[in-house]
JSON list of C-alpha atoms in Angstrom, two decimals:
[
{"chain": "A", "resi": 1348, "resn": "MET", "atom": "CA", "xyz": [0.00, 0.00, 0.00]},
{"chain": "A", "resi": 1349, "resn": "SER", "atom": "CA", "xyz": [1.37, 3.44, -0.88]},
{"chain": "A", "resi": 1350, "resn": "ILE", "atom": "CA", "xyz": [0.19, 7.01, -0.45]},
{"chain": "A", "resi": 1351, "resn": "GLU", "atom": "CA", "xyz": [1.06, 10.13, -2.47]},
{"chain": "A", "resi": 1352, "resn": "VAL", "atom": "CA", "xyz": [2.23, 13.01, -0.26]},
{"chain": "A", "resi": 1353, "resn": "TRP", "atom": "CA", "xyz": [4.22, 16.26, -0.23]},
{"chain": "A", "resi": 1354, "resn": "PRO", "atom": "CA", "xyz": [6.46, 17.01, 2.80]},
{"chain": "A", "resi": 1355, "resn": "PHE", "atom": "CA", "xyz": [6.15, 20.28, 4.72]},
{"chain": "A", "resi": 1356, "resn": "LEU", "atom": "CA", "xyz": [7.89, 21.93, 7.65]},
{"chain": "A", "resi": 1357, "resn": "VAL", "atom": "CA", "xyz": [6.96, 24.79, 9.99]},
{"chain": "A", "resi": 1358, "resn": "SER", "atom": "CA", "xyz": [9.53, 26.13, 12.46]},
{"chain": "A", "resi": 1359, "resn": "ARG", "atom": "CA", "xyz": [11.65, 29.09, 13.47]},
{"chain": "A", "resi": 1360, "resn": "ASN", "atom": "CA", "xyz": [15.35, 29.79, 13.79]},
{"chain": "A", "resi": 1361, "resn": "ARG", "atom": "CA", "xyz": [17.44, 32.03, 16.04]},
{"chain": "A", "resi": 1362, "resn": "TYR", "atom": "CA", "xyz": [16.24, 35.20, 14.32]},
{"chain": "A", "resi": 1363, "resn": "LEU", "atom": "CA", "xyz": [12.95, 34.54, 12.52]},
{"chain": "A", "resi": 1364, "resn": "ASP", "atom": "CA", "xyz": [9.65, 33.61, 14.14]},
{"chain": "A", "resi": 1365, "resn": "TYR", "atom": "CA", "xyz": [7.57, 30.53, 13.31]},
{"chain": "A", "resi": 1366, "resn": "ARG", "atom": "CA", "xyz": [6.73, 30.27, 9.61]},
{"chain": "A", "resi": 1367, "resn": "THR", "atom": "CA", "xyz": [6.39, 27.74, 6.81]},
{"chain": "A", "resi": 1368, "resn": "VAL", "atom": "CA", "xyz": [9.90, 26.62, 5.89]},
{"chain": "A", "resi": 1369, "resn": "VAL", "atom": "CA", "xyz": [9.15, 23.86, 3.36]},
{"chain": "A", "resi": 1370, "resn": "ALA", "atom": "CA", "xyz": [5.84, 23.46, 1.49]},
{"chain": "A", "resi": 1371, "resn": "PRO", "atom": "CA", "xyz": [4.50, 21.41, -1.42]},
{"chain": "A", "resi": 1372, "resn": "ASP", "atom": "CA", "xyz": [5.52, 22.80, -4.81]},
{"chain": "A", "resi": 1373, "resn": "PHE", "atom": "CA", "xyz": [1.91, 23.48, -5.84]},
{"chain": "A", "resi": 1374, "resn": "ILE", "atom": "CA", "xyz": [1.27, 25.44, -2.62]},
{"chain": "A", "resi": 1375, "resn": "CYS", "atom": "CA", "xyz": [4.42, 27.51, -3.18]},
{"chain": "A", "resi": 1376, "resn": "GLU", "atom": "CA", "xyz": [3.36, 28.26, -6.75]},
{"chain": "A", "resi": 1377, "resn": "ALA", "atom": "CA", "xyz": [0.00, 29.53, -5.46]},
{"chain": "A", "resi": 1378, "resn": "LYS", "atom": "CA", "xyz": [1.84, 31.72, -2.91]},
{"chain": "A", "resi": 1379, "resn": "THR", "atom": "CA", "xyz": [-0.27, 30.35, -0.09]},
{"chain": "A", "resi": 1380, "resn": "ASP", "atom": "CA", "xyz": [2.44, 28.60, 1.92]},
{"chain": "A", "resi": 1381, "resn": "ASN", "atom": "CA", "xyz": [1.68, 30.68, 5.05]},
{"chain": "A", "resi": 1382, "resn": "LEU", "atom": "CA", "xyz": [-1.54, 28.65, 5.36]},
{"chain": "A", "resi": 1383, "resn": "LEU", "atom": "CA", "xyz": [0.43, 25.66, 6.67]},
{"chain": "A", "resi": 1384, "resn": "ALA", "atom": "CA", "xyz": [1.81, 27.75, 9.54]},
{"chain": "A", "resi": 1385, "resn": "ARG", "atom": "CA", "xyz": [-1.74, 28.82, 10.40]},
{"chain": "A", "resi": 1386, "resn": "VAL", "atom": "CA", "xyz": [-3.31, 25.38, 10.47]},
{"chain": "A", "resi": 1387, "resn": "THR", "atom": "CA", "xyz": [-0.71, 23.36, 12.39]},
{"chain": "A", "resi": 1388, "resn": "THR", "atom": "CA", "xyz": [-1.51, 23.41, 16.07]},
{"chain": "A", "resi": 1389, "resn": "GLY", "atom": "CA", "xyz": [-1.14, 21.07, 19.03]},
{"chain": "A", "resi": 1390, "resn": "ASP", "atom": "CA", "xyz": [1.33, 20.00, 21.70]},
{"chain": "A", "resi": 1391, "resn": "LEU", "atom": "CA", "xyz": [4.49, 17.93, 21.45]},
{"chain": "A", "resi": 1392, "resn": "THR", "atom": "CA", "xyz": [3.71, 14.51, 20.02]},
{"chain": "A", "resi": 1393, "resn": "GLU", "atom": "CA", "xyz": [4.73, 11.29, 21.67]},
{"chain": "A", "resi": 1394, "resn": "PRO", "atom": "CA", "xyz": [6.51, 8.57, 19.65]},
{"chain": "A", "resi": 1395, "resn": "GLU", "atom": "CA", "xyz": [4.23, 6.83, 17.14]},
{"chain": "A", "resi": 1396, "resn": "LYS", "atom": "CA", "xyz": [1.58, 9.57, 17.45]},
{"chain": "A", "resi": 1397, "resn": "GLY", "atom": "CA", "xyz": [0.61, 12.50, 15.27]},
{"chain": "A", "resi": 1398, "resn": "PHE", "atom": "CA", "xyz": [-2.16, 14.86, 14.20]},
{"chain": "A", "resi": 1399, "resn": "ILE", "atom": "CA", "xyz": [-4.47, 14.88, 11.18]},
{"chain": "A", "resi": 1400, "resn": "ARG", "atom": "CA", "xyz": [-6.45, 17.90, 9.96]},
{"chain": "A", "resi": 1401, "resn": "GLN", "atom": "CA", "xyz": [-8.68, 18.56, 6.96]},
{"chain": "A", "resi": 1402, "resn": "ILE", "atom": "CA", "xyz": [-8.34, 21.92, 5.17]},
{"chain": "A", "resi": 1403, "resn": "PHE", "atom": "CA", "xyz": [-11.25, 23.21, 3.07]},
{"chain": "A", "resi": 1404, "resn": "GLY", "atom": "CA", "xyz": [-11.48, 26.07, 0.58]},
{"chain": "A", "resi": 1405, "resn": "SER", "atom": "CA", "xyz": [-7.83, 26.92, -0.04]},
{"chain": "A", "resi": 1406, "resn": "LYS", "atom": "CA", "xyz": [-6.52, 28.39, -3.31]},
{"chain": "A", "resi": 1407, "resn": "VAL", "atom": "CA", "xyz": [-5.17, 24.94, -4.20]},
{"chain": "A", "resi": 1408, "resn": "GLY", "atom": "CA", "xyz": [-8.34, 23.09, -3.26]},
{"chain": "A", "resi": 1409, "resn": "ASP", "atom": "CA", "xyz": [-9.12, 20.89, -0.28]},
{"chain": "A", "resi": 1410, "resn": "PHE", "atom": "CA", "xyz": [-6.35, 18.87, 1.32]},
{"chain": "A", "resi": 1411, "resn": "THR", "atom": "CA", "xyz": [-5.43, 16.91, 4.43]},
{"chain": "A", "resi": 1412, "resn": "ILE", "atom": "CA", "xyz": [-2.32, 17.27, 6.58]},
{"chain": "A", "resi": 1413, "resn": "VAL", "atom": "CA", "xyz": [-0.68, 14.70, 8.83]},
{"chain": "A", "resi": 1414, "resn": "TYR", "atom": "CA", "xyz": [2.06, 16.02, 11.11]},
{"chain": "A", "resi": 1415, "resn": "ARG", "atom": "CA", "xyz": [3.96, 15.74, 14.36]},
{"chain": "A", "resi": 1416, "resn": "ILE", "atom": "CA", "xyz": [5.52, 18.31, 16.68]},
{"chain": "A", "resi": 1417, "resn": "LEU", "atom": "CA", "xyz": [9.03, 17.73, 18.02]},
{"chain": "A", "resi": 1418, "resn": "LYS", "atom": "CA", "xyz": [11.78, 19.66, 19.77]},
{"chain": "A", "resi": 1419, "resn": "ALA", "atom": "CA", "xyz": [14.45, 20.70, 17.28]},
{"chain": "A", "resi": 1420, "resn": "THR", "atom": "CA", "xyz": [17.92, 19.32, 18.00]},
{"chain": "A", "resi": 1421, "resn": "GLN", "atom": "CA", "xyz": [21.38, 19.68, 16.50]},
{"chain": "A", "resi": 1422, "resn": "LYS", "atom": "CA", "xyz": [20.79, 16.47, 14.55]},
{"chain": "A", "resi": 1423, "resn": "ASP", "atom": "CA", "xyz": [18.12, 18.28, 12.54]},
{"chain": "A", "resi": 1424, "resn": "LEU", "atom": "CA", "xyz": [20.83, 20.48, 11.01]},
{"chain": "A", "resi": 1425, "resn": "ASN", "atom": "CA", "xyz": [22.28, 18.29, 8.25]},
{"chain": "A", "resi": 1426, "resn": "TYR", "atom": "CA", "xyz": [23.05, 15.32, 10.43]},
{"chain": "A", "resi": 1427, "resn": "GLN", "atom": "CA", "xyz": [25.18, 17.15, 12.98]},
{"chain": "A", "resi": 1428, "resn": "ALA", "atom": "CA", "xyz": [25.90, 14.99, 15.99]},
{"chain": "A", "resi": 1429, "resn": "GLY", "atom": "CA", "xyz": [24.32, 15.81, 19.31]},
{"chain": "A", "resi": 1430, "resn": "ASP", "atom": "CA", "xyz": [20.93, 15.86, 20.96]},
{"chain": "A", "resi": 1431, "resn": "GLU", "atom": "CA", "xyz": [21.20, 19.41, 22.26]},
{"chain": "A", "resi": 1432, "resn": "ILE", "atom": "CA", "xyz": [17.88, 21.21, 21.82]},
{"chain": "A", "resi": 1433, "resn": "LEU", "atom": "CA", "xyz": [18.05, 24.23, 19.53]},
{"chain": "A", "resi": 1434, "resn": "LYS", "atom": "CA", "xyz": [17.06, 27.57, 21.06]},
{"chain": "A", "resi": 1435, "resn": "ASP", "atom": "CA", "xyz": [16.13, 30.99, 19.77]},
{"chain": "A", "resi": 1436, "resn": "GLN", "atom": "CA", "xyz": [17.92, 34.23, 20.63]},
{"chain": "A", "resi": 1437, "resn": "PHE", "atom": "CA", "xyz": [15.97, 34.46, 23.89]},
{"chain": "A", "resi": 1438, "resn": "GLY", "atom": "CA", "xyz": [16.87, 30.95, 25.03]},
{"chain": "A", "resi": 1439, "resn": "ARG", "atom": "CA", "xyz": [13.47, 29.40, 24.26]},
{"chain": "A", "resi": 1440, "resn": "GLU", "atom": "CA", "xyz": [13.38, 25.86, 22.91]},
{"chain": "A", "resi": 1441, "resn": "ILE", "atom": "CA", "xyz": [12.54, 25.62, 19.22]},
{"chain": "A", "resi": 1442, "resn": "LEU", "atom": "CA", "xyz": [9.92, 23.22, 17.90]},
{"chain": "A", "resi": 1443, "resn": "ILE", "atom": "CA", "xyz": [9.67, 21.71, 14.44]},
{"chain": "A", "resi": 1444, "resn": "ILE", "atom": "CA", "xyz": [6.27, 20.85, 12.99]},
{"chain": "A", "resi": 1445, "resn": "GLU", "atom": "CA", "xyz": [6.86, 18.36, 10.21]},
{"chain": "A", "resi": 1446, "resn": "GLY", "atom": "CA", "xyz": [4.48, 16.33, 8.16]},
{"chain": "A", "resi": 1447, "resn": "VAL", "atom": "CA", "xyz": [2.85, 15.72, 4.82]},
{"chain": "A", "resi": 1448, "resn": "VAL", "atom": "CA", "xyz": [0.11, 17.22, 2.67]},
{"chain": "A", "resi": 1449, "resn": "ILE", "atom": "CA", "xyz": [-2.30, 14.80, 0.99]},
{"chain": "A", "resi": 1450, "resn": "GLN", "atom": "CA", "xyz": [-4.46, 16.20, -1.80]},
{"chain": "A", "resi": 1451, "resn": "GLY", "atom": "CA", "xyz": [-8.18, 15.83, -1.16]},
{"chain": "A", "resi": 1452, "resn": "ILE", "atom": "CA", "xyz": [-10.03, 15.19, 2.06]},
{"chain": "A", "resi": 1453, "resn": "LYS", "atom": "CA", "xyz": [-9.01, 12.03, 3.89]},
{"chain": "A", "resi": 1454, "resn": "SER", "atom": "CA", "xyz": [-10.51, 10.65, 7.09]},
{"chain": "A", "resi": 1455, "resn": "GLN", "atom": "CA", "xyz": [-8.49, 9.43, 10.03]},
{"chain": "A", "resi": 1456, "resn": "GLU", "atom": "CA", "xyz": [-9.52, 5.84, 9.25]},
{"chain": "A", "resi": 1457, "resn": "ASN", "atom": "CA", "xyz": [-8.24, 6.02, 5.67]},
{"chain": "A", "resi": 1458, "resn": "VAL", "atom": "CA", "xyz": [-4.73, 7.38, 6.27]},
{"chain": "A", "resi": 1459, "resn": "PHE", "atom": "CA", "xyz": [-2.02, 4.84, 7.01]},
{"chain": "A", "resi": 1460, "resn": "ILE", "atom": "CA", "xyz": [1.40, 6.35, 7.72]},
{"chain": "A", "resi": 1461, "resn": "SER", "atom": "CA", "xyz": [4.02, 4.58, 9.79]},
{"chain": "A", "resi": 1462, "resn": "PRO", "atom": "CA", "xyz": [6.64, 6.05, 12.16]},
{"chain": "A", "resi": 1463, "resn": "LYS", "atom": "CA", "xyz": [9.22, 4.82, 9.63]},
{"chain": "A", "resi": 1464, "resn": "ASN", "atom": "CA", "xyz": [7.46, 6.86, 6.91]},
{"chain": "A", "resi": 1465, "resn": "MET", "atom": "CA", "xyz": [7.69, 9.95, 9.12]},
{"chain": "A", "resi": 1466, "resn": "GLU", "atom": "CA", "xyz": [11.40, 9.38, 9.63]},
{"chain": "A", "resi": 1467, "resn": "GLU", "atom": "CA", "xyz": [11.77, 9.24, 5.85]},
{"chain": "A", "resi": 1468, "resn": "VAL", "atom": "CA", "xyz": [9.93, 12.57, 5.59]},
{"chain": "A", "resi": 1469, "resn": "HIS", "atom": "CA", "xyz": [12.11, 13.99, 8.38]},
{"chain": "A", "resi": 1470, "resn": "GLN", "atom": "CA", "xyz": [15.28, 13.15, 6.45]},
{"chain": "A", "resi": 1471, "resn": "LYS", "atom": "CA", "xyz": [13.88, 14.84, 3.32]},
{"chain": "A", "resi": 1472, "resn": "LEU", "atom": "CA", "xyz": [13.29, 18.04, 5.33]},
{"chain": "A", "resi": 1473, "resn": "THR", "atom": "CA", "xyz": [16.71, 18.26, 7.00]},
{"chain": "A", "resi": 1474, "resn": "GLY", "atom": "CA", "xyz": [18.37, 20.09, 4.11]},
{"chain": "A", "resi": 1475, "resn": "GLY", "atom": "CA", "xyz": [15.63, 22.72, 3.97]},
{"chain": "A", "resi": 1476, "resn": "TYR", "atom": "CA", "xyz": [15.79, 23.33, 7.71]},
{"chain": "A", "resi": 1477, "resn": "THR", "atom": "CA", "xyz": [19.58, 23.64, 7.59]},
{"chain": "A", "resi": 1478, "resn": "GLU", "atom": "CA", "xyz": [19.27, 26.28, 4.85]},
{"chain": "A", "resi": 1479, "resn": "PHE", "atom": "CA", "xyz": [16.58, 28.14, 6.82]},
{"chain": "A", "resi": 1480, "resn": "TRP", "atom": "CA", "xyz": [18.66, 28.03, 10.03]},
{"chain": "A", "resi": 1481, "resn": "GLU", "atom": "CA", "xyz": [21.09, 30.58, 8.57]},
{"chain": "A", "resi": 1482, "resn": "HIS", "atom": "CA", "xyz": [18.44, 33.07, 7.39]},
{"chain": "A", "resi": 1483, "resn": "ARG", "atom": "CA", "xyz": [18.18, 36.45, 9.10]},
{"chain": "A", "resi": 1484, "resn": "ASP", "atom": "CA", "xyz": [15.55, 37.83, 6.70]},
{"chain": "A", "resi": 1485, "resn": "PRO", "atom": "CA", "xyz": [12.29, 36.22, 5.54]},
{"chain": "A", "resi": 1486, "resn": "HIS", "atom": "CA", "xyz": [12.52, 34.00, 2.45]},
{"chain": "A", "resi": 1487, "resn": "PRO", "atom": "CA", "xyz": [9.80, 32.19, 0.48]},
{"chain": "A", "resi": 1488, "resn": "ALA", "atom": "CA", "xyz": [9.13, 28.62, 1.55]},
{"chain": "A", "resi": 1489, "resn": "ILE", "atom": "CA", "xyz": [11.28, 25.96, -0.09]},
{"chain": "A", "resi": 1490, "resn": "PRO", "atom": "CA", "xyz": [9.19, 23.81, -2.47]},
{"chain": "A", "resi": 1491, "resn": "SER", "atom": "CA", "xyz": [8.97, 20.05, -1.88]},
{"chain": "A", "resi": 1492, "resn": "ASP", "atom": "CA", "xyz": [8.32, 17.39, -4.49]},
{"chain": "A", "resi": 1493, "resn": "LYS", "atom": "CA", "xyz": [5.80, 14.58, -4.48]},
{"chain": "A", "resi": 1494, "resn": "LEU", "atom": "CA", "xyz": [6.78, 11.50, -2.51]},
{"chain": "A", "resi": 1495, "resn": "PHE", "atom": "CA", "xyz": [5.29, 8.02, -2.34]},
{"chain": "A", "resi": 1496, "resn": "LEU", "atom": "CA", "xyz": [5.19, 6.49, 1.14]},
{"chain": "A", "resi": 1497, "resn": "SER", "atom": "CA", "xyz": [4.82, 2.73, 1.32]},
{"chain": "A", "resi": 1498, "resn": "ILE", "atom": "CA", "xyz": [3.59, 0.68, 4.25]},
{"chain": "A", "resi": 1499, "resn": "ASP", "atom": "CA", "xyz": [3.32, -3.09, 4.51]},
{"chain": "A", "resi": 1500, "resn": "GLY", "atom": "CA", "xyz": [0.95, -5.17, 6.57]},
{"chain": "A", "resi": 1501, "resn": "SER", "atom": "CA", "xyz": [3.49, -5.77, 9.34]},
{"chain": "A", "resi": 1502, "resn": "SER", "atom": "CA", "xyz": [4.22, -2.08, 10.01]},
{"chain": "A", "resi": 1503, "resn": "SER", "atom": "CA", "xyz": [2.58, -0.18, 12.84]},
{"chain": "A", "resi": 1504, "resn": "THR", "atom": "CA", "xyz": [0.80, 3.05, 11.89]},
{"chain": "A", "resi": 1505, "resn": "LEU", "atom": "CA", "xyz": [0.79, 6.43, 13.58]},
{"chain": "A", "resi": 1506, "resn": "GLN", "atom": "CA", "xyz": [-2.00, 6.96, 16.08]},
{"chain": "A", "resi": 1507, "resn": "LEU", "atom": "CA", "xyz": [-3.56, 10.13, 14.70]},
{"chain": "A", "resi": 1508, "resn": "GLU", "atom": "CA", "xyz": [-5.43, 12.68, 16.77]},
{"chain": "A", "resi": 1509, "resn": "GLU", "atom": "CA", "xyz": [-7.96, 14.54, 14.65]},
{"chain": "A", "resi": 1510, "resn": "ILE", "atom": "CA", "xyz": [-7.86, 18.33, 14.89]},
{"chain": "A", "resi": 1511, "resn": "GLU", "atom": "CA", "xyz": [-11.03, 20.28, 14.06]},
{"chain": "A", "resi": 1512, "resn": "LEU", "atom": "CA", "xyz": [-11.32, 20.93, 10.31]},
{"chain": "A", "resi": 1513, "resn": "PHE", "atom": "CA", "xyz": [-10.11, 24.31, 9.05]},
{"chain": "A", "resi": 1514, "resn": "GLN", "atom": "CA", "xyz": [-12.21, 26.36, 6.62]},
{"chain": "A", "resi": 1515, "resn": "VAL", "atom": "CA", "xyz": [-10.26, 29.01, 4.72]},
{"chain": "A", "resi": 1516, "resn": "GLU", "atom": "CA", "xyz": [-12.28, 32.23, 4.77]},
{"chain": "A", "resi": 1517, "resn": "SER", "atom": "CA", "xyz": [-13.36, 33.78, 1.49]},
{"chain": "A", "resi": 1518, "resn": "PRO", "atom": "CA", "xyz": [-11.56, 36.99, 0.45]},
{"chain": "A", "resi": 1519, "resn": "ILE", "atom": "CA", "xyz": [-12.41, 40.01, 2.57]},
{"chain": "A", "resi": 1520, "resn": "SER", "atom": "CA", "xyz": [-14.62, 42.57, 0.85]},
{"chain": "A", "resi": 1521, "resn": "ASN", "atom": "CA", "xyz": [-13.12, 45.93, -0.08]},
{"chain": "A", "resi": 1522, "resn": "HIS", "atom": "CA", "xyz": [-14.78, 47.91, 2.72]},
{"chain": "A", "resi": 1523, "resn": "ASN", "atom": "CA", "xyz": [-13.15, 45.61, 5.27]},
{"chain": "A", "resi": 1524, "resn": "GLN", "atom": "CA", "xyz": [-9.80, 45.39, 3.53]},
{"chain": "A", "resi": 1525, "resn": "GLU", "atom": "CA", "xyz": [-7.92, 46.85, 6.48]},
{"chain": "A", "resi": 1526, "resn": "LYS", "atom": "CA", "xyz": [-8.64, 43.65, 8.38]},
{"chain": "A", "resi": 1527, "resn": "GLU", "atom": "CA", "xyz": [-6.22, 41.75, 6.14]},
{"chain": "A", "resi": 1528, "resn": "SER", "atom": "CA", "xyz": [-3.31, 42.83, 8.33]},
{"chain": "A", "resi": 1529, "resn": "VAL", "atom": "CA", "xyz": [-4.72, 41.30, 11.49]},
{"chain": "A", "resi": 1530, "resn": "GLY", "atom": "CA", "xyz": [-2.35, 38.67, 12.85]},
{"chain": "A", "resi": 1531, "resn": "PHE", "atom": "CA", "xyz": [-3.25, 35.16, 13.93]},
{"chain": "A", "resi": 1532, "resn": "ILE", "atom": "CA", "xyz": [-1.71, 34.35, 17.30]},
{"chain": "A", "resi": 1533, "resn": "LYS", "atom": "CA", "xyz": [-1.14, 30.73, 18.21]},
{"chain": "A", "resi": 1534, "resn": "SER", "atom": "CA", "xyz": [0.78, 28.75, 20.71]},
{"chain": "A", "resi": 1535, "resn": "TRP", "atom": "CA", "xyz": [2.46, 25.37, 20.70]},
{"chain": "A", "resi": 1536, "resn": "GLY", "atom": "CA", "xyz": [2.92, 23.90, 24.13]},
{"chain": "A", "resi": 1537, "resn": "ASN", "atom": "CA", "xyz": [2.89, 26.29, 27.05]},
{"chain": "A", "resi": 1538, "resn": "ASN", "atom": "CA", "xyz": [5.67, 28.66, 26.16]},
{"chain": "A", "resi": 1539, "resn": "VAL", "atom": "CA", "xyz": [5.98, 29.21, 22.42]},
{"chain": "A", "resi": 1540, "resn": "ASN", "atom": "CA", "xyz": [3.99, 31.99, 20.80]},
{"chain": "A", "resi": 1541, "resn": "TYR", "atom": "CA", "xyz": [4.19, 33.54, 17.38]},
{"chain": "A", "resi": 1542, "resn": "VAL", "atom": "CA", "xyz": [2.25, 35.75, 15.02]},
{"chain": "A", "resi": 1543, "resn": "VAL", "atom": "CA", "xyz": [1.61, 35.02, 11.36]},
{"chain": "A", "resi": 1544, "resn": "PHE", "atom": "CA", "xyz": [0.42, 37.95, 9.24]},
{"chain": "A", "resi": 1545, "resn": "LEU", "atom": "CA", "xyz": [-1.84, 37.31, 6.28]}
]
């Protein structure tokens, strides 16, 4: 059994706040990569667990995301040795939100992704995160290519917690255009906050 996916990554570095770092090529082309930073929420995930969320009404159509939230370590920077947790300029631990986009709406019962699959995705994202780690100014998200994840009958699958579906709002009418600059404030865990501007 195989599934067609596109890897994505949301994180921050020492200088830049949380944002979409890597996104599917078709989402980058539509210039809507900030949506992934808006829709990924939750606490740190335990081993063999993850989140699933359905996204409706985006510029690129409806899609489903499966992701996990981990503490970023030195090993996430191009295979550097060490388990030291990466921190921002204020000494706060940095999280990485990594996962896959699946085109179309998929239910929790119909998505089979193994921990081994997620490790494969993680390795694909390491280069992009290493590049982003050196940025001091905002850059567009790095596009990711389609990937086929395979799972056999003997593999365990991620236990997925379903997050409430996300409906992308229709464009704001002209007389309310000033509202476009309102930021969305979110938190991951108890101590990480960031603002994403539309």
